[in-house]
Every structure is written in structure tokens, then in C-alpha cells.
PDB file of C-alpha atoms in Angstrom:
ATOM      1  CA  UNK F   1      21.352  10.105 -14.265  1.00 45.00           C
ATOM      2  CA  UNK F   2      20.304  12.096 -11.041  1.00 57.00           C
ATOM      3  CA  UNK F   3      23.559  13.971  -9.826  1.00 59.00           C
ATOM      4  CA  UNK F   4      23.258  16.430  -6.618  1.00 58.00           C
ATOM      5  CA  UNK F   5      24.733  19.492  -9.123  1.00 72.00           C
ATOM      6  CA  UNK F   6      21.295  20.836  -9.415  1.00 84.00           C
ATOM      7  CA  UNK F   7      20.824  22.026  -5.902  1.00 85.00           C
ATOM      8  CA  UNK F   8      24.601  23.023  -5.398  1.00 85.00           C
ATOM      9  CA  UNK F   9      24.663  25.014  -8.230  1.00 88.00           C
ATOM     10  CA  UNK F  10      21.983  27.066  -7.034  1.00 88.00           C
ATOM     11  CA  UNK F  11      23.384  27.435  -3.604  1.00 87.00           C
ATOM     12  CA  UNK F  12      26.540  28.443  -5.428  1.00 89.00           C
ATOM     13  CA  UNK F  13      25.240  30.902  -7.438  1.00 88.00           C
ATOM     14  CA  UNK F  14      23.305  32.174  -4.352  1.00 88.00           C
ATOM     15  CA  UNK F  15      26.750  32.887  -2.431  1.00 88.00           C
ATOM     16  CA  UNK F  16      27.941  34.648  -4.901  1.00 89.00           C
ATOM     17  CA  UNK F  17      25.013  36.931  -5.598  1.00 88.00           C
ATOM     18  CA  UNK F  18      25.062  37.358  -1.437  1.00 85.00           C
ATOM     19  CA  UNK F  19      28.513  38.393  -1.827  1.00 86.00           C
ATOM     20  CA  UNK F  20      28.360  40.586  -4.647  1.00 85.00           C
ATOM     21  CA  UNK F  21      25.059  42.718  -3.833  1.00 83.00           C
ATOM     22  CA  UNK F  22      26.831  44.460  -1.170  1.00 78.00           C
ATOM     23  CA  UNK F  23      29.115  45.614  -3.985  1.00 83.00           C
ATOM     24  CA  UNK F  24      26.319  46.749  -6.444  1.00 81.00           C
ATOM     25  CA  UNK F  25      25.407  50.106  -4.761  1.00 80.00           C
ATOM     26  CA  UNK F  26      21.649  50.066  -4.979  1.00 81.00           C
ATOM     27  CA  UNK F  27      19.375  52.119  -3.125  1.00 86.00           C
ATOM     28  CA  UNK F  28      17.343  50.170   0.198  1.00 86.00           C
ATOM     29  CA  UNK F  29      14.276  49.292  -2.107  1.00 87.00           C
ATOM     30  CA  UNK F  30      15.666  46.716  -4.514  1.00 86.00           C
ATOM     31  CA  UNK F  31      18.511  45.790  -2.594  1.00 85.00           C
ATOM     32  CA  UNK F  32      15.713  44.655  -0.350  1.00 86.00           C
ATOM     33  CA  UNK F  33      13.823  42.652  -2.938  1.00 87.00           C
ATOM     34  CA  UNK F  34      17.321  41.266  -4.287  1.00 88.00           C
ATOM     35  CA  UNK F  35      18.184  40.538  -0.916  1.00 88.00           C
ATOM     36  CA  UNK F  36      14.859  38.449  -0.698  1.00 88.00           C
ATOM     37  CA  UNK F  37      15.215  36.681  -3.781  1.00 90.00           C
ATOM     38  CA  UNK F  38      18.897  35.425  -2.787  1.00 90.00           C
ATOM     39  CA  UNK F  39      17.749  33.991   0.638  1.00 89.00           C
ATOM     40  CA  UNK F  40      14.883  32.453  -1.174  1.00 91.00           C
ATOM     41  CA  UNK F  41      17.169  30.527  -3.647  1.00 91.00           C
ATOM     42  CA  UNK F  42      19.590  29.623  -0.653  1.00 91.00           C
ATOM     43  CA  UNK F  43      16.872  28.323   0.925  1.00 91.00           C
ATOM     44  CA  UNK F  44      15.340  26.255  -1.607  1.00 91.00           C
ATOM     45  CA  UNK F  45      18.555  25.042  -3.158  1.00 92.00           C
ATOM     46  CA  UNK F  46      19.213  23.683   1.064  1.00 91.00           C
ATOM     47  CA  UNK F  47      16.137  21.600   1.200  1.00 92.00           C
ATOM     48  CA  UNK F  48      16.349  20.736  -2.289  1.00 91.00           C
ATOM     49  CA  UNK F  49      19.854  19.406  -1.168  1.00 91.00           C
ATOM     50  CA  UNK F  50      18.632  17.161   1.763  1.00 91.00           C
ATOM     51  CA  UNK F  51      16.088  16.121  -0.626  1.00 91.00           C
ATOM     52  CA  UNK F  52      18.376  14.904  -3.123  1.00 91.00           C
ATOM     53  CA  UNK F  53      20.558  13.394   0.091  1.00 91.00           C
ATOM     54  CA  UNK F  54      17.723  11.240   1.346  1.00 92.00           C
ATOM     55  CA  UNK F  55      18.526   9.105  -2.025  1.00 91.00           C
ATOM     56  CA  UNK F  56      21.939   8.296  -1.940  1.00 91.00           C
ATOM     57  CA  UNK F  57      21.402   7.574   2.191  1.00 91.00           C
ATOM     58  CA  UNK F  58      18.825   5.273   0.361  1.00 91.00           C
ATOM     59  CA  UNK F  59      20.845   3.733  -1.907  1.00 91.00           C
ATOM     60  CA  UNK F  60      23.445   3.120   0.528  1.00 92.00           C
ATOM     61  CA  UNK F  61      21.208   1.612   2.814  1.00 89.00           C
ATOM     62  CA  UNK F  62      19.480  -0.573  -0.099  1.00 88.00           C
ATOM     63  CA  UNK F  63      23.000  -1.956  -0.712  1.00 89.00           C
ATOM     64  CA  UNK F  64      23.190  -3.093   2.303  1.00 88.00           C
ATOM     65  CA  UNK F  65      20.136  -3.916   2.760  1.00 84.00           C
ATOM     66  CA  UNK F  66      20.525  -7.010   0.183  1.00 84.00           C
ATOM     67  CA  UNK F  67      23.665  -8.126   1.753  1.00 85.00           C
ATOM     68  CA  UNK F  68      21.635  -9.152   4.351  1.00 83.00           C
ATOM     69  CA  UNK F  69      19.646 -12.982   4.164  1.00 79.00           C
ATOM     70  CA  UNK F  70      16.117 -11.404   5.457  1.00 74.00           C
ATOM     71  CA  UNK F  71      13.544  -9.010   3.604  1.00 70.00           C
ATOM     72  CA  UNK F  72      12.449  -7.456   6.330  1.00 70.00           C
ATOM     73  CA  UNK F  73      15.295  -4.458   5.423  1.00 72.00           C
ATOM     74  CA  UNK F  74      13.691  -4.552   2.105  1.00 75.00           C
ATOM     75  CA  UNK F  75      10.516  -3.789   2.697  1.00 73.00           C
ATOM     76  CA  UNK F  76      12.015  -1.015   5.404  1.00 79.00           C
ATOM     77  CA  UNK F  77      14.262   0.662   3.346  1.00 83.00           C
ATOM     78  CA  UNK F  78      11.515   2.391   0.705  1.00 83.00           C
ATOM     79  CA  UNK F  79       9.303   3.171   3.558  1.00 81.00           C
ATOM     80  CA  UNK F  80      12.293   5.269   5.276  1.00 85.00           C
ATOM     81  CA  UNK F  81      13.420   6.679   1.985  1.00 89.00           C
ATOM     82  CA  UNK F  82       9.316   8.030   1.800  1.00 87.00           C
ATOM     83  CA  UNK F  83       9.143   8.835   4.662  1.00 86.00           C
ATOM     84  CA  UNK F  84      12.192  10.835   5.159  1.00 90.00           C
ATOM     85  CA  UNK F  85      11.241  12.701   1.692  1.00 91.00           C
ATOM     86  CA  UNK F  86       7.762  13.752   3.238  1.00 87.00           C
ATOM     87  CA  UNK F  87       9.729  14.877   6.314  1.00 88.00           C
ATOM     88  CA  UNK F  88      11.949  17.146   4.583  1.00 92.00           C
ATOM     89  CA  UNK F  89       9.196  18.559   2.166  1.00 90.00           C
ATOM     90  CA  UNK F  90       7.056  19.651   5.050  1.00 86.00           C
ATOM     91  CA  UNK F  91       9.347  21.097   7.205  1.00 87.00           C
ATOM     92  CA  UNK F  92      11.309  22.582   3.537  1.00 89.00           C
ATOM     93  CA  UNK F  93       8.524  24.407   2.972  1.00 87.00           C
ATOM     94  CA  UNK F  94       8.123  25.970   6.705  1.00 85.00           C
ATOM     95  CA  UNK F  95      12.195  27.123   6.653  1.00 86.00           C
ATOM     96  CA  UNK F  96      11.735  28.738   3.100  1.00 87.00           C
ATOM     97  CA  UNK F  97       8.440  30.456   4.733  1.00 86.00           C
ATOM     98  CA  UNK F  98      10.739  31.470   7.874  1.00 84.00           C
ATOM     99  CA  UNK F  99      13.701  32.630   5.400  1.00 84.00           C
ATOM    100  CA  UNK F 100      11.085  35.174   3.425  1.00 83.00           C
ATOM    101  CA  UNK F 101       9.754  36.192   7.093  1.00 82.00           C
ATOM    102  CA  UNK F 102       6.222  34.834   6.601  1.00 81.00           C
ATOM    103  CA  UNK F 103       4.514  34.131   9.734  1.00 81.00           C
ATOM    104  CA  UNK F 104       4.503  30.621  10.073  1.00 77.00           C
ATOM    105  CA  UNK F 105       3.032  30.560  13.793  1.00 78.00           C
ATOM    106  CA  UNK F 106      -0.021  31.402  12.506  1.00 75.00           C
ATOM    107  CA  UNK F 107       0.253  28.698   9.812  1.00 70.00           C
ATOM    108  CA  UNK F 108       0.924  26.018  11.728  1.00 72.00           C
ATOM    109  CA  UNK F 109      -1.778  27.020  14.165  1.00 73.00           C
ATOM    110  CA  UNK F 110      -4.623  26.816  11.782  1.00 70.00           C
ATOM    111  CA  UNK F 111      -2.996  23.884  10.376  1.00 68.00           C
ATOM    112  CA  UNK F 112      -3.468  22.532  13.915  1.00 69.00           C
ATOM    113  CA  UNK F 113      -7.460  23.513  13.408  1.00 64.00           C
ATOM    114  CA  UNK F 114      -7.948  22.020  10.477  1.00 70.00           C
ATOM    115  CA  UNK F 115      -5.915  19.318  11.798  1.00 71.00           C
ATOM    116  CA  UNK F 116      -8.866  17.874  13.375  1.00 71.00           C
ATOM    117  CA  UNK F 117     -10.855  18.143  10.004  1.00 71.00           C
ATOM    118  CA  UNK F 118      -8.445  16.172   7.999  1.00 70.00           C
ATOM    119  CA  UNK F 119      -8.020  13.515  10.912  1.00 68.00           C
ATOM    120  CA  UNK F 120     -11.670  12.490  10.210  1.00 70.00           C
ATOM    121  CA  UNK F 121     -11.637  12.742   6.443  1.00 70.00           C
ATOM    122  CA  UNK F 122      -8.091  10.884   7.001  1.00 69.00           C
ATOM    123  CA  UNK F 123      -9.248   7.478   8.569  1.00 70.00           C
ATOM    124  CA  UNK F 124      -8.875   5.462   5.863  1.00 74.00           C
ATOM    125  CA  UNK F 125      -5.469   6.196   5.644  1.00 69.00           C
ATOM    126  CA  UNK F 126      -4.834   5.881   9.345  1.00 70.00           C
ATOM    127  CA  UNK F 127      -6.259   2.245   8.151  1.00 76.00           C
ATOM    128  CA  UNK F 128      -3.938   1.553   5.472  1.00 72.00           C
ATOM    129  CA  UNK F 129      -1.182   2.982   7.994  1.00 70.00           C
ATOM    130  CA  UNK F 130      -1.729   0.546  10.694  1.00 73.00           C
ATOM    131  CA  UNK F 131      -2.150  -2.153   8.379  1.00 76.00           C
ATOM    132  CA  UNK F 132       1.584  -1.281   6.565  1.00 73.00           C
ATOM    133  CA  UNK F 133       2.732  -1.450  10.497  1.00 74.00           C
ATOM    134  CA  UNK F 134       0.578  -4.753  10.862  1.00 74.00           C
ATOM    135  CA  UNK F 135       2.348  -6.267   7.726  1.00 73.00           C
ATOM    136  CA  UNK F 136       5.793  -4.835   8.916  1.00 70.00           C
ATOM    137  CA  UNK F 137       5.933  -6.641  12.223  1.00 69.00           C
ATOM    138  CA  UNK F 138       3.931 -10.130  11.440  1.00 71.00           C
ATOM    139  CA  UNK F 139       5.997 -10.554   7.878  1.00 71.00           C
ATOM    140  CA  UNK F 140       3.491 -12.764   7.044  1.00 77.00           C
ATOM    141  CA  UNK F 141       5.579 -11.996   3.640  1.00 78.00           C
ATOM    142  CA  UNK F 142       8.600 -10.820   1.920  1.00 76.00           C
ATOM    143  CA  UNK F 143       9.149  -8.566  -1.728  1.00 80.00           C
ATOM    144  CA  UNK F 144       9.126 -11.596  -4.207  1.00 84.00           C
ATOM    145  CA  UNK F 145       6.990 -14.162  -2.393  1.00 85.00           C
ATOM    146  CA  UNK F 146       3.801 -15.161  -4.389  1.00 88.00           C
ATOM    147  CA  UNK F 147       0.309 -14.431  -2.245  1.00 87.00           C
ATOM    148  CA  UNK F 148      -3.039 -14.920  -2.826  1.00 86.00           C
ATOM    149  CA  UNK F 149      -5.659 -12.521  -1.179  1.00 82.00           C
ATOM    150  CA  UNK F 150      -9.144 -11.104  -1.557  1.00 74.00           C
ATOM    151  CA  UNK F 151      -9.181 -13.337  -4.974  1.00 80.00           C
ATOM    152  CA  UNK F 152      -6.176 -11.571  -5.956  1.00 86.00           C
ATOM    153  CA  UNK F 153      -2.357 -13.666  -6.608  1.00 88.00           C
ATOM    154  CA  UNK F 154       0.919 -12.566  -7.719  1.00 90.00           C
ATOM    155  CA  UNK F 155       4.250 -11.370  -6.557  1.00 91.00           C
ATOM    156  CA  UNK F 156       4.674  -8.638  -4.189  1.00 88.00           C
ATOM    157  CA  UNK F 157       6.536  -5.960  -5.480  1.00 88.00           C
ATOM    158  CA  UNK F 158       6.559  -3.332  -3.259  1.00 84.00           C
ATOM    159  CA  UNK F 159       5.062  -3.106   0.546  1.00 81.00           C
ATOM    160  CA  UNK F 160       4.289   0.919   0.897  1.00 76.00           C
ATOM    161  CA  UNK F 161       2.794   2.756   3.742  1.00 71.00           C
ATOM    162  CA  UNK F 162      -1.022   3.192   2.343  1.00 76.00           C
ATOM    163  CA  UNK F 163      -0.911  -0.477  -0.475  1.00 81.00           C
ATOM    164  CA  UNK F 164       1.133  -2.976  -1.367  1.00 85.00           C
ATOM    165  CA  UNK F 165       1.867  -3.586  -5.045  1.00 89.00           C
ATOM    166  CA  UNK F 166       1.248  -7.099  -6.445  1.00 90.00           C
ATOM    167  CA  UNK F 167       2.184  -8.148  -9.635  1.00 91.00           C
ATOM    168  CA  UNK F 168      -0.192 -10.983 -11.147  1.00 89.00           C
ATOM    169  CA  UNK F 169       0.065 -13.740 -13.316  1.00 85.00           C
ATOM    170  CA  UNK F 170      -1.187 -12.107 -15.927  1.00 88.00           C
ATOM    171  CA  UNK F 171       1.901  -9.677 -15.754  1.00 89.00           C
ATOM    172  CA  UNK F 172      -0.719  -6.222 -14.276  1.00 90.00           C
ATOM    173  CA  UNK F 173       0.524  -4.802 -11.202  1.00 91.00           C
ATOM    174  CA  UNK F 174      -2.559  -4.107  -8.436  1.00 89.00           C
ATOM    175  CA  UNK F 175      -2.310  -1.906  -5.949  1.00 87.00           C
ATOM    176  CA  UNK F 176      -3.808  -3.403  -2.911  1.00 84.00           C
ATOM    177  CA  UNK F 177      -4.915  -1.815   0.280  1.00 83.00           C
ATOM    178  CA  UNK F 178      -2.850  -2.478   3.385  1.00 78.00           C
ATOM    179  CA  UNK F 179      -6.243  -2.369   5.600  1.00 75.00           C
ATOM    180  CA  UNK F 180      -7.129  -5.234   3.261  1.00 76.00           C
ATOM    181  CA  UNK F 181      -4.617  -7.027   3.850  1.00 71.00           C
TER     182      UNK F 181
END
């Protein structure tokens, strides 16, 4: 079992070190790398945190989520849960580059370059991405109704943003395109 110890333990352990470095009397050099390290663990142990957070704001929301007589919250909940996770992993990794002092405005400037680059390679997901919004807001079905499709039937299992995962008869799960569908 997944407990949120992990990350709090770190950001424990960083306090402490914070606290007790003033007290170890180095000289500027290593103090300076020690100092470093510290933030860095901080840091990661933070988003690591919120990581670990988006889950049980997940779970709570999956809970509720059945209470309720539609699907439409089912299918919802995963895709916030995802995308919350990708949310905090890209900007996790831009606040651990700001605590070491890396300059991230030059980062996320040639990221905005390249940008363009991956926006054409990227269409097919921008495909699958309309199509998971497509499927969202017709609900032309649920988790757990049977479909047939492109010569393909079974039970959806699981309506993400690039496929949708459809268990057959035959007991395989197929990952479908959402632009297919």
C-alpha cells in the first residue's frame, strides 16, 4: 500500500539538515554544495508530495463519483487524475530547476521553438485528443457498456485522453484510438 511517508520523510529530513548546517561550521565551498543538495531534496520531496496528493483527491473524487447514477464522472475522474499528474510533473521539474538556480527562461524559450516542431510531429495526438473530447461530450457510451467498432466488440474499460481500452469477448483488452472512434 501507497502511503504519502515517502515524500514527507524526505522533506523532514531536509528541515533538519537546513537547520543543522548552519551549526556544522564548514567553510563557504561545501556549505554551498550542502546547501544545494538540501534545497534540491526539499524541492523534490514538495512535488513528489502534490504528486502523491493528486491520488487521494482522486480517490476521493472516484468515491463519489460512483455515488452518482451517471458515468459521465467515471470516465472524468481518470482523465483529471492524468491530467493533473502531467501538470504537476512539468511544472515539478521547472521549480526544482528554479530551486538549483538553473535558467529556466531560456528553457522554456527554446521549448517554445521547438514547440512548433513537436506540434507537427504531434497531430495525431491532437487527433486522439479531440476525439477523447468528442467521446466526452456525445457519451455515445459509458465504462461497462458493450460496443462494437471498426470490427472490434467488447466492454469499455477505460476512456483515456489518446485510446479507449476495450475488453473483448475473447477476454484481450485493445487499445483503440479515440480519432477512430
Amino acid at each position: 500500500m501507497r502511503t504519502g511517508l515517502g515524500p514527507l520523510g524526505m522533506l523532514a529530513a531536509a528541515a533538519v539538515w537546513w537547520r543543522g548546517l548552519a551549526w556544522l561550521g564548514l567553510p563557504e565551498g561545501p556549505l554551498l554544495v550542502l546547501t544545494v543538495a538540501v534545497r534540491f531534496v526539499a524541492a523534490t520531496a514538495l512535488v513528489w508530495a502534490s504528486y502523491r496528493l493528486v491520488d487521494v483527491g482522486a480517490s476521493i473524487l472516484e468515491v463519489r463519483a460512483e455515488r452518482t447514477a451517471t458515468k459521465y464522472d467515471d470516465l472524468l475522474v481518470p482523465l483529471l487524475r492524468k491530467s493533473a499528474k502531467v501538470f504537476i510533473a512539468a511544472f515539478g521539474l521547472l521549480f526544482v530547476a528554479d530551486t538549483l538556480d538553473l535558467p529556466i527562461a531560456s528553457l522554456i524559450a527554446g521549448l517554445g521553438l521547438s514547440g512548433v516542431a513537436i506540434a507537427l510531429a504531434g497531430q495525431d495526438v491532437v487527433k486522439n485528443l479531440f476525439g477523447s473530447v468528442m467521446v466526452l461530450l456525445d457519451r455515445p457510451f459509458h465504462v461497462g457498456d458493450w460496443i462494437a467498432t471498426s470490427g472490434l466488440e467488447g466492454t469499455v474499460e477505460e476512456v483515456g485522453f489518446r485510446s479507449t481500452r476495450i475488453r473483448t469477448f475473447y477476454n484481450s483488452l485493445v487499445t483503440l484510438p479515440n480519432a477512430n472512434l
